[in-house]
mmCIF file of C-alpha atoms in Angstrom:
data_model
loop_
_atom_site.group_PDB
_atom_site.id
_atom_site.type_symbol
_atom_site.label_atom_id
_atom_site.label_comp_id
_atom_site.label_asym_id
_atom_site.label_seq_id
_atom_site.Cartn_x
_atom_site.Cartn_y
_atom_site.Cartn_z
ATOM 1 C CA UNK A 674 -144.311 -5.964 -68.231
ATOM 2 C CA UNK A 675 -145.988 -6.065 -71.613
ATOM 3 C CA UNK A 676 -143.368 -4.738 -74.021
ATOM 4 C CA UNK A 677 -143.663 -4.023 -77.737
ATOM 5 C CA UNK A 678 -140.474 -4.359 -79.787
ATOM 6 C CA UNK A 679 -140.437 -2.713 -83.209
ATOM 7 C CA UNK A 680 -137.980 -3.745 -85.898
ATOM 8 C CA UNK A 681 -138.154 -7.193 -84.346
ATOM 9 C CA UNK A 682 -136.648 -9.040 -87.311
ATOM 10 C CA UNK A 683 -133.448 -6.988 -87.292
ATOM 11 C CA UNK A 684 -130.411 -8.191 -85.366
ATOM 12 C CA UNK A 685 -130.981 -5.806 -82.465
ATOM 13 C CA UNK A 686 -134.729 -6.364 -82.333
ATOM 14 C CA UNK A 687 -134.323 -10.138 -82.378
ATOM 15 C CA UNK A 688 -131.639 -10.163 -79.664
ATOM 16 C CA UNK A 689 -133.815 -7.870 -77.566
ATOM 17 C CA UNK A 690 -136.742 -10.272 -77.867
ATOM 18 C CA UNK A 691 -134.516 -13.042 -76.554
ATOM 19 C CA UNK A 692 -133.294 -10.998 -73.581
ATOM 20 C CA UNK A 693 -136.782 -9.747 -72.670
ATOM 21 C CA UNK A 694 -138.246 -13.259 -72.836
ATOM 22 C CA UNK A 695 -135.486 -14.636 -70.639
ATOM 23 C CA UNK A 696 -136.252 -11.886 -68.130
ATOM 24 C CA UNK A 697 -139.874 -13.024 -67.970
ATOM 25 C CA UNK A 698 -141.588 -10.221 -69.878
ATOM 26 C CA UNK A 699 -144.563 -10.587 -72.220
ATOM 27 C CA UNK A 700 -143.436 -9.418 -75.643
ATOM 28 C CA UNK A 701 -145.113 -8.348 -78.881
ATOM 29 C CA UNK A 702 -142.928 -8.210 -81.994
ATOM 30 C CA UNK A 703 -143.596 -5.773 -84.860
ATOM 31 C CA UNK A 704 -141.925 -5.537 -88.259
ATOM 32 C CA UNK A 705 -142.805 -4.827 -91.890
ATOM 33 C CA UNK A 706 -141.952 -8.328 -93.077
ATOM 34 C CA UNK A 707 -144.811 -10.812 -93.625
ATOM 35 C CA UNK A 708 -145.740 -13.155 -90.785
ATOM 36 C CA UNK A 709 -145.931 -16.938 -90.918
ATOM 37 C CA UNK A 710 -149.616 -17.846 -91.048
ATOM 38 C CA UNK A 711 -149.346 -20.892 -88.814
ATOM 39 C CA UNK A 712 -149.744 -21.593 -85.113
ATOM 40 C CA UNK A 713 -148.335 -18.678 -83.134
ATOM 41 C CA UNK A 714 -144.744 -18.873 -81.962
ATOM 42 C CA UNK A 715 -143.479 -17.953 -78.511
ATOM 43 C CA UNK A 716 -143.970 -14.263 -79.294
ATOM 44 C CA UNK A 717 -147.016 -12.576 -80.805
ATOM 45 C CA UNK A 718 -145.986 -11.076 -84.150
ATOM 46 C CA UNK A 719 -147.766 -8.258 -86.010
ATOM 47 C CA UNK A 720 -146.882 -7.041 -89.482
ATOM 48 C CA UNK A 721 -147.114 -3.253 -89.543
ATOM 49 C CA UNK A 722 -145.587 -0.265 -91.293
ATOM 50 C CA UNK A 723 -145.017 2.183 -88.470
ATOM 51 C CA UNK A 724 -144.589 5.141 -90.802
ATOM 52 C CA UNK A 725 -148.381 4.826 -91.140
ATOM 53 C CA UNK A 726 -150.042 6.431 -88.113
ATOM 54 C CA UNK A 727 -152.979 4.055 -88.390
ATOM 55 C CA UNK A 728 -150.724 1.008 -88.169
ATOM 56 C CA UNK A 729 -148.956 2.451 -85.142
ATOM 57 C CA UNK A 730 -152.252 3.276 -83.433
ATOM 58 C CA UNK A 731 -153.432 -0.299 -83.971
ATOM 59 C CA UNK A 732 -150.460 -2.074 -82.402
ATOM 60 C CA UNK A 733 -149.601 0.116 -79.382
ATOM 61 C CA UNK A 734 -152.604 -0.312 -77.042
ATOM 62 C CA UNK A 735 -152.201 -2.751 -74.188
ATOM 63 C CA UNK A 736 -148.463 -2.330 -73.676
ATOM 64 C CA UNK A 737 -146.517 -0.882 -70.769
ATOM 65 C CA UNK A 738 -143.386 -0.041 -72.722
ATOM 66 C CA UNK A 739 -141.945 0.187 -76.223
ATOM 67 C CA UNK A 740 -138.483 -0.635 -77.516
ATOM 68 C CA UNK A 741 -138.367 1.201 -80.831
ATOM 69 C CA UNK A 742 -135.674 -0.450 -82.955
ATOM 70 C CA UNK A 743 -137.452 -0.108 -86.310
ATOM 71 C CA UNK A 744 -135.928 1.967 -89.073
ATOM 72 C CA UNK A 745 -133.303 2.050 -91.784
ATOM 73 C CA UNK A 746 -130.005 1.325 -89.954
ATOM 74 C CA UNK A 747 -127.498 2.909 -92.306
ATOM 75 C CA UNK A 748 -127.033 6.155 -94.248
ATOM 76 C CA UNK A 749 -125.477 4.503 -97.315
ATOM 77 C CA UNK A 750 -127.908 1.828 -98.554
ATOM 78 C CA UNK A 751 -130.994 3.929 -99.327
ATOM 79 C CA UNK A 752 -131.765 7.321 -100.897
ATOM 80 C CA UNK A 753 -131.402 10.112 -98.321
ATOM 81 C CA UNK A 754 -135.030 11.241 -98.519
ATOM 82 C CA UNK A 755 -136.212 7.660 -97.912
ATOM 83 C CA UNK A 756 -133.986 7.368 -94.837
ATOM 84 C CA UNK A 757 -135.284 10.623 -93.368
ATOM 85 C CA UNK A 758 -138.927 9.913 -94.133
ATOM 86 C CA UNK A 759 -138.836 6.316 -92.885
ATOM 87 C CA UNK A 760 -136.898 6.840 -89.673
ATOM 88 C CA UNK A 761 -138.454 10.110 -88.619
ATOM 89 C CA UNK A 762 -142.062 9.243 -89.402
ATOM 90 C CA UNK A 763 -141.837 5.774 -87.849
ATOM 91 C CA UNK A 764 -140.540 7.302 -84.633
ATOM 92 C CA UNK A 765 -143.121 10.090 -84.711
ATOM 93 C CA UNK A 766 -146.097 7.803 -85.356
ATOM 94 C CA UNK A 767 -145.005 5.185 -82.817
ATOM 95 C CA UNK A 768 -144.377 7.764 -80.103
ATOM 96 C CA UNK A 769 -147.670 9.553 -80.735
ATOM 97 C CA UNK A 770 -149.550 6.247 -80.608
ATOM 98 C CA UNK A 771 -147.733 5.275 -77.412
ATOM 99 C CA UNK A 772 -148.825 8.511 -75.726
ATOM 100 C CA UNK A 773 -152.453 8.017 -76.719
ATOM 101 C CA UNK A 774 -152.374 4.385 -75.572
ATOM 102 C CA UNK A 775 -151.058 5.308 -72.134
ATOM 103 C CA UNK A 776 -147.662 3.648 -72.568
ATOM 104 C CA UNK A 777 -145.418 4.857 -69.756
ATOM 105 C CA UNK A 778 -141.945 4.029 -71.098
ATOM 106 C CA UNK A 779 -140.384 4.542 -74.524
ATOM 107 C CA UNK A 780 -136.882 3.316 -75.355
ATOM 108 C CA UNK A 781 -135.702 4.888 -78.584
ATOM 109 C CA UNK A 782 -132.795 3.485 -80.589
ATOM 110 C CA UNK A 783 -130.827 6.505 -81.696
ATOM 111 C CA UNK A 784 -127.275 6.313 -83.085
ATOM 112 C CA UNK A 785 -123.642 7.130 -82.399
ATOM 113 C CA UNK A 786 -123.807 9.163 -85.645
ATOM 114 C CA UNK A 787 -125.929 11.928 -84.077
ATOM 115 C CA UNK A 788 -122.977 14.304 -83.415
ATOM 116 C CA UNK A 789 -122.387 14.291 -87.181
ATOM 117 C CA UNK A 790 -118.766 13.282 -87.722
ATOM 118 C CA UNK A 791 -119.474 9.746 -88.983
ATOM 119 C CA UNK A 792 -120.817 10.704 -92.436
ATOM 120 C CA UNK A 793 -120.204 14.419 -93.000
ATOM 121 C CA UNK A 794 -120.149 16.040 -96.429
ATOM 122 C CA UNK A 795 -117.737 18.634 -95.070
ATOM 123 C CA UNK A 796 -115.299 16.717 -92.918
ATOM 124 C CA UNK A 797 -114.909 17.299 -89.216
ATOM 125 C CA UNK A 798 -114.083 14.997 -86.357
ATOM 126 C CA UNK A 799 -114.854 14.652 -82.669
ATOM 127 C CA UNK A 800 -113.297 17.245 -80.399
ATOM 128 C CA UNK A 801 -112.204 14.743 -77.782
ATOM 129 C CA UNK A 802 -111.847 11.040 -77.030
ATOM 130 C CA UNK A 803 -113.513 9.125 -75.593
ATOM 131 C CA UNK A 804 -116.714 10.688 -76.909
ATOM 132 C CA UNK A 805 -119.593 11.153 -74.460
ATOM 133 C CA UNK A 806 -123.133 12.519 -74.383
ATOM 134 C CA UNK A 807 -121.951 16.097 -73.820
ATOM 135 C CA UNK A 808 -120.202 16.327 -77.180
ATOM 136 C CA UNK A 809 -121.754 19.011 -79.452
ATOM 137 C CA UNK A 810 -124.246 17.807 -82.055
ATOM 138 C CA UNK A 811 -123.986 19.024 -85.660
ATOM 139 C CA UNK A 812 -125.234 16.325 -88.070
ATOM 140 C CA UNK A 813 -125.090 16.874 -91.835
ATOM 141 C CA UNK A 814 -126.434 13.603 -93.285
ATOM 142 C CA UNK A 815 -130.085 12.578 -93.226
ATOM 143 C CA UNK A 816 -129.489 9.399 -91.214
ATOM 144 C CA UNK A 817 -127.894 11.239 -88.296
ATOM 145 C CA UNK A 818 -130.530 13.963 -88.621
ATOM 146 C CA UNK A 819 -133.335 11.394 -88.465
ATOM 147 C CA UNK A 820 -131.903 9.993 -85.230
ATOM 148 C CA UNK A 821 -131.320 13.411 -83.699
ATOM 149 C CA UNK A 822 -134.825 14.522 -84.606
ATOM 150 C CA UNK A 823 -136.031 11.333 -82.916
ATOM 151 C CA UNK A 824 -134.304 12.433 -79.726
ATOM 152 C CA UNK A 825 -135.983 15.842 -80.021
ATOM 153 C CA UNK A 826 -139.342 14.084 -80.382
ATOM 154 C CA UNK A 827 -138.620 12.338 -77.068
ATOM 155 C CA UNK A 828 -137.898 15.701 -75.441
ATOM 156 C CA UNK A 829 -141.225 17.049 -76.645
ATOM 157 C CA UNK A 830 -143.202 13.988 -75.557
ATOM 158 C CA UNK A 831 -141.925 13.943 -71.983
ATOM 159 C CA UNK A 832 -142.649 17.677 -71.721
ATOM 160 C CA UNK A 833 -146.278 17.335 -72.724
ATOM 161 C CA UNK A 834 -147.213 13.960 -71.202
ATOM 162 C CA UNK A 835 -146.475 11.422 -68.474
ATOM 163 C CA UNK A 836 -144.400 9.192 -70.745
ATOM 164 C CA UNK A 837 -140.687 8.810 -69.924
ATOM 165 C CA UNK A 838 -137.993 8.008 -72.464
ATOM 166 C CA UNK A 839 -134.433 6.813 -72.913
ATOM 167 C CA UNK A 840 -132.575 7.250 -76.192
ATOM 168 C CA UNK A 841 -129.759 4.763 -76.697
ATOM 169 C CA UNK A 842 -126.939 5.713 -79.079
ATOM 170 C CA UNK A 843 -125.365 2.392 -80.060
ATOM 171 C CA UNK A 844 -122.118 2.281 -81.928
ATOM 172 C CA UNK A 845 -121.383 -0.391 -84.597
ATOM 173 C CA UNK A 846 -123.501 -3.437 -83.627
ATOM 174 C CA UNK A 847 -121.816 -6.847 -83.864
ATOM 175 C CA UNK A 848 -122.940 -10.431 -83.342
ATOM 176 C CA UNK A 849 -121.639 -13.870 -84.190
ATOM 177 C CA UNK A 850 -123.021 -13.584 -87.727
ATOM 178 C CA UNK A 851 -121.240 -10.388 -88.790
ATOM 179 C CA UNK A 852 -118.265 -9.706 -86.523
ATOM 180 C CA UNK A 853 -115.732 -11.642 -88.592
ATOM 181 C CA UNK A 854 -116.662 -9.633 -91.693
ATOM 182 C CA UNK A 855 -116.762 -6.280 -89.888
ATOM 183 C CA UNK A 856 -114.217 -6.326 -87.091
ATOM 184 C CA UNK A 857 -111.903 -9.025 -88.452
ATOM 185 C CA UNK A 858 -110.213 -6.705 -90.968
ATOM 186 C CA UNK A 859 -109.650 -4.082 -88.254
ATOM 187 C CA UNK A 860 -107.957 -6.642 -86.016
ATOM 188 C CA UNK A 861 -105.687 -7.688 -88.893
ATOM 189 C CA UNK A 862 -104.893 -4.056 -89.786
ATOM 190 C CA UNK A 863 -103.082 -3.644 -86.445
ATOM 191 C CA UNK A 864 -104.188 -0.053 -85.972
ATOM 192 C CA UNK A 865 -103.787 1.196 -89.545
ATOM 193 C CA UNK A 866 -107.519 1.776 -90.164
ATOM 194 C CA UNK A 867 -108.953 5.144 -89.176
ATOM 195 C CA UNK A 868 -112.364 5.560 -87.540
ATOM 196 C CA UNK A 869 -114.719 8.476 -86.935
ATOM 197 C CA UNK A 870 -115.952 6.897 -83.699
ATOM 198 C CA UNK A 871 -112.429 5.950 -82.602
ATOM 199 C CA UNK A 872 -112.806 2.211 -83.315
ATOM 200 C CA UNK A 873 -115.900 1.701 -81.184
ATOM 201 C CA UNK A 874 -118.314 -1.210 -81.525
ATOM 202 C CA UNK A 875 -120.830 -3.028 -79.324
ATOM 203 C CA UNK A 876 -121.863 -6.682 -79.057
ATOM 204 C CA UNK A 877 -125.608 -7.080 -79.601
ATOM 205 C CA UNK A 878 -126.111 -9.225 -76.475
ATOM 206 C CA UNK A 879 -124.746 -6.420 -74.296
ATOM 207 C CA UNK A 880 -126.824 -3.847 -76.141
ATOM 208 C CA UNK A 881 -130.008 -5.885 -75.689
ATOM 209 C CA UNK A 882 -129.285 -6.084 -71.964
ATOM 210 C CA UNK A 883 -128.953 -2.298 -71.903
ATOM 211 C CA UNK A 884 -132.382 -2.009 -73.524
ATOM 212 C CA UNK A 885 -133.803 -4.268 -70.819
ATOM 213 C CA UNK A 886 -132.251 -2.010 -68.184
ATOM 214 C CA UNK A 887 -133.617 1.089 -69.926
ATOM 215 C CA UNK A 888 -137.134 -0.364 -70.092
ATOM 216 C CA UNK A 889 -137.276 -1.304 -66.429
ATOM 217 C CA UNK A 890 -135.339 1.574 -64.819
ATOM 218 C CA UNK A 891 -137.252 4.315 -63.028
ATOM 219 C CA UNK A 892 -135.678 7.356 -64.621
ATOM 220 C CA UNK A 893 -137.710 10.444 -65.362
ATOM 221 C CA UNK A 894 -137.898 12.719 -68.386
ATOM 222 C CA UNK A 895 -135.742 11.827 -71.363
ATOM 223 C CA UNK A 896 -132.186 10.580 -71.008
ATOM 224 C CA UNK A 897 -129.620 9.937 -73.754
ATOM 225 C CA UNK A 898 -126.877 7.334 -73.272
ATOM 226 C CA UNK A 899 -124.202 5.799 -75.472
ATOM 227 C CA UNK A 900 -123.648 2.060 -75.855
ATOM 228 C CA UNK A 901 -120.251 0.597 -76.740
ATOM 229 C CA UNK A 902 -118.011 -2.280 -75.770
ATOM 230 C CA UNK A 903 -115.380 -1.589 -73.117
ATOM 231 C CA UNK A 904 -112.495 -1.979 -75.564
ATOM 232 C CA UNK A 905 -111.784 -0.777 -79.082
ATOM 233 C CA UNK A 906 -111.816 -2.957 -82.196
ATOM 234 C CA UNK A 907 -108.031 -2.819 -82.544
ATOM 235 C CA UNK A 908 -107.290 -4.018 -79.058
ATOM 236 C CA UNK A 909 -104.561 -1.356 -78.917
ATOM 237 C CA UNK A 910 -104.048 1.676 -76.641
ATOM 238 C CA UNK A 911 -106.694 4.254 -77.534
ATOM 239 C CA UNK A 912 -104.566 7.298 -76.825
ATOM 240 C CA UNK A 913 -101.784 6.016 -79.099
ATOM 241 C CA UNK A 914 -104.280 5.316 -81.901
ATOM 242 C CA UNK A 915 -105.859 8.763 -81.680
ATOM 243 C CA UNK A 916 -102.478 10.483 -81.728
ATOM 244 C CA UNK A 917 -101.364 8.386 -84.713
ATOM 245 C CA UNK A 918 -104.433 9.203 -86.823
ATOM 246 C CA UNK A 919 -105.534 12.627 -85.551
ATOM 247 C CA UNK A 920 -102.395 14.181 -84.092
ATOM 248 C CA UNK A 921 -103.042 16.940 -81.567
ATOM 249 C CA UNK A 922 -106.422 17.855 -83.111
ATOM 250 C CA UNK A 923 -108.335 15.569 -80.746
ATOM 251 C CA UNK A 924 -108.185 16.206 -77.004
ATOM 252 C CA UNK A 925 -107.462 13.078 -74.986
ATOM 253 C CA UNK A 926 -109.454 12.307 -71.861
ATOM 254 C CA UNK A 927 -108.737 9.714 -69.160
ATOM 255 C CA UNK A 928 -109.679 6.123 -69.974
ATOM 256 C CA UNK A 929 -110.500 3.198 -67.659
ATOM 257 C CA UNK A 930 -108.140 0.846 -69.531
ATOM 258 C CA UNK A 931 -105.396 1.375 -72.151
ATOM 259 C CA UNK A 932 -107.353 -0.295 -74.991
ATOM 260 C CA UNK A 933 -110.571 1.524 -74.097
ATOM 261 C CA UNK A 934 -113.409 2.207 -76.483
ATOM 262 C CA UNK A 935 -113.500 5.547 -78.250
ATOM 263 C CA UNK A 936 -116.965 6.073 -76.770
ATOM 264 C CA UNK A 937 -117.561 6.421 -73.038
ATOM 265 C CA UNK A 938 -120.410 4.516 -71.392
ATOM 266 C CA UNK A 939 -119.984 6.035 -67.938
ATOM 267 C CA UNK A 940 -123.462 7.576 -68.062
ATOM 268 C CA UNK A 941 -125.119 4.251 -68.922
ATOM 269 C CA UNK A 942 -123.403 2.723 -65.903
ATOM 270 C CA UNK A 943 -124.333 5.531 -63.515
ATOM 271 C CA UNK A 944 -127.909 5.928 -64.750
ATOM 272 C CA UNK A 945 -128.877 2.347 -65.609
ATOM 273 C CA UNK A 946 -126.255 0.162 -63.952
ATOM 274 C CA UNK A 947 -125.096 -1.168 -67.325
ATOM 275 C CA UNK A 948 -121.550 -2.313 -67.979
ATOM 276 C CA UNK A 949 -120.690 -4.133 -71.253
ATOM 277 C CA UNK A 950 -119.333 -7.612 -70.579
ATOM 278 C CA UNK A 951 -118.501 -8.856 -74.078
ATOM 279 C CA UNK A 952 -115.815 -7.985 -76.598
ATOM 280 C CA UNK A 953 -114.402 -9.092 -79.925
ATOM 281 C CA UNK A 954 -111.858 -11.339 -78.214
ATOM 282 C CA UNK A 955 -114.757 -13.514 -77.051
ATOM 283 C CA UNK A 956 -115.586 -14.291 -80.692
ATOM 284 C CA UNK A 957 -112.445 -13.719 -82.790
ATOM 285 C CA UNK A 958 -108.883 -14.975 -82.620
ATOM 286 C CA UNK A 959 -105.802 -12.758 -82.900
ATOM 287 C CA UNK A 960 -106.132 -12.802 -86.710
ATOM 288 C CA UNK A 961 -109.767 -11.709 -86.659
ATOM 289 C CA UNK A 962 -111.326 -15.079 -87.496
ATOM 290 C CA UNK A 963 -114.246 -16.703 -85.672
ATOM 291 C CA UNK A 964 -113.271 -18.963 -82.812
ATOM 292 C CA UNK A 965 -114.389 -22.583 -83.340
ATOM 293 C CA UNK A 966 -116.759 -22.484 -80.357
ATOM 294 C CA UNK A 967 -118.441 -19.383 -81.797
ATOM 295 C CA UNK A 968 -118.704 -20.957 -85.244
ATOM 296 C CA UNK A 969 -120.355 -23.987 -83.630
ATOM 297 C CA UNK A 970 -122.787 -21.788 -81.694
ATOM 298 C CA UNK A 971 -123.750 -19.991 -84.889
ATOM 299 C CA UNK A 972 -124.226 -23.253 -86.787
ATOM 300 C CA UNK A 973 -126.437 -24.587 -83.984
ATOM 301 C CA UNK A 974 -128.644 -21.475 -84.002
ATOM 302 C CA UNK A 975 -127.773 -20.730 -80.383
ATOM 303 C CA UNK A 976 -127.103 -17.010 -80.613
ATOM 304 C CA UNK A 977 -129.362 -14.333 -79.141
ATOM 305 C CA UNK A 978 -130.261 -13.089 -82.629
ATOM 306 C CA UNK A 979 -131.179 -16.562 -83.843
ATOM 307 C CA UNK A 980 -133.160 -17.413 -80.716
ATOM 308 C CA UNK A 981 -135.107 -14.175 -81.015
ATOM 309 C CA UNK A 982 -135.974 -14.847 -84.653
ATOM 310 C CA UNK A 983 -137.003 -18.393 -83.807
ATOM 311 C CA UNK A 984 -139.385 -17.092 -81.148
ATOM 312 C CA UNK A 985 -141.483 -15.270 -83.753
ATOM 313 C CA UNK A 986 -141.415 -17.937 -86.480
#
């Protein structure tokens, strides 16, 4: 397949490039950052601002599928109006261009924040754990709204055209380059940290493999699935953690393992055959520090993120 990956210089976009190339697909990478004006790398790279409908219309033709990973990835590093405008308009323009270009598959990177309890102004928390796709949606912040509106755009597109779509809601994305900083302190806290998503995270290699599955699967309409590692970032029993931090206010549901993630990926397994294979224990020791073999892999540039970036240099 000829697949266009937006946001290709981000950690998820880069890892996805690596996975798609290894699977034998022809890939085009798109991002707002300037290209290197030298001999082309392994992947064709186009600089484009996808909030501009003209840019989107120029890069979409000739592709079978799109993995749309472009956008501002956090609600706390940019002004709210910039987050909403950038994320919503980039999704809108890219999806509209994909329809006109005859693209048949659109994989949209949504967010675990869509239900609204990750960054609320007026606090509320999930009704049950593990969280799944049936949980009510009531976002307050512009980041979660931008991702939810993106899902609604997918609904509209599949209703009016032949395009099919999958929205992936990843939780906190980790790779060799950031997991010690992000998850390490949680491991050392031994369950004392609280978490709106019940200590969920996902390793970028697993997430990129889910995107590959979403691109190539033959599902109809628009489906929404969560993406998380199998375990939680504490490595402790989920039910005990929820009771400690939330008391009886959160309803407990069955889990496949005691230290399960606070987000269920049952739907991703049933719909796309995806099961996460990696966890923090593969990269961190019991004190939350990088294992020597992982540090060596990072230094050698042999991670999925680094290989993906190298392919477009």
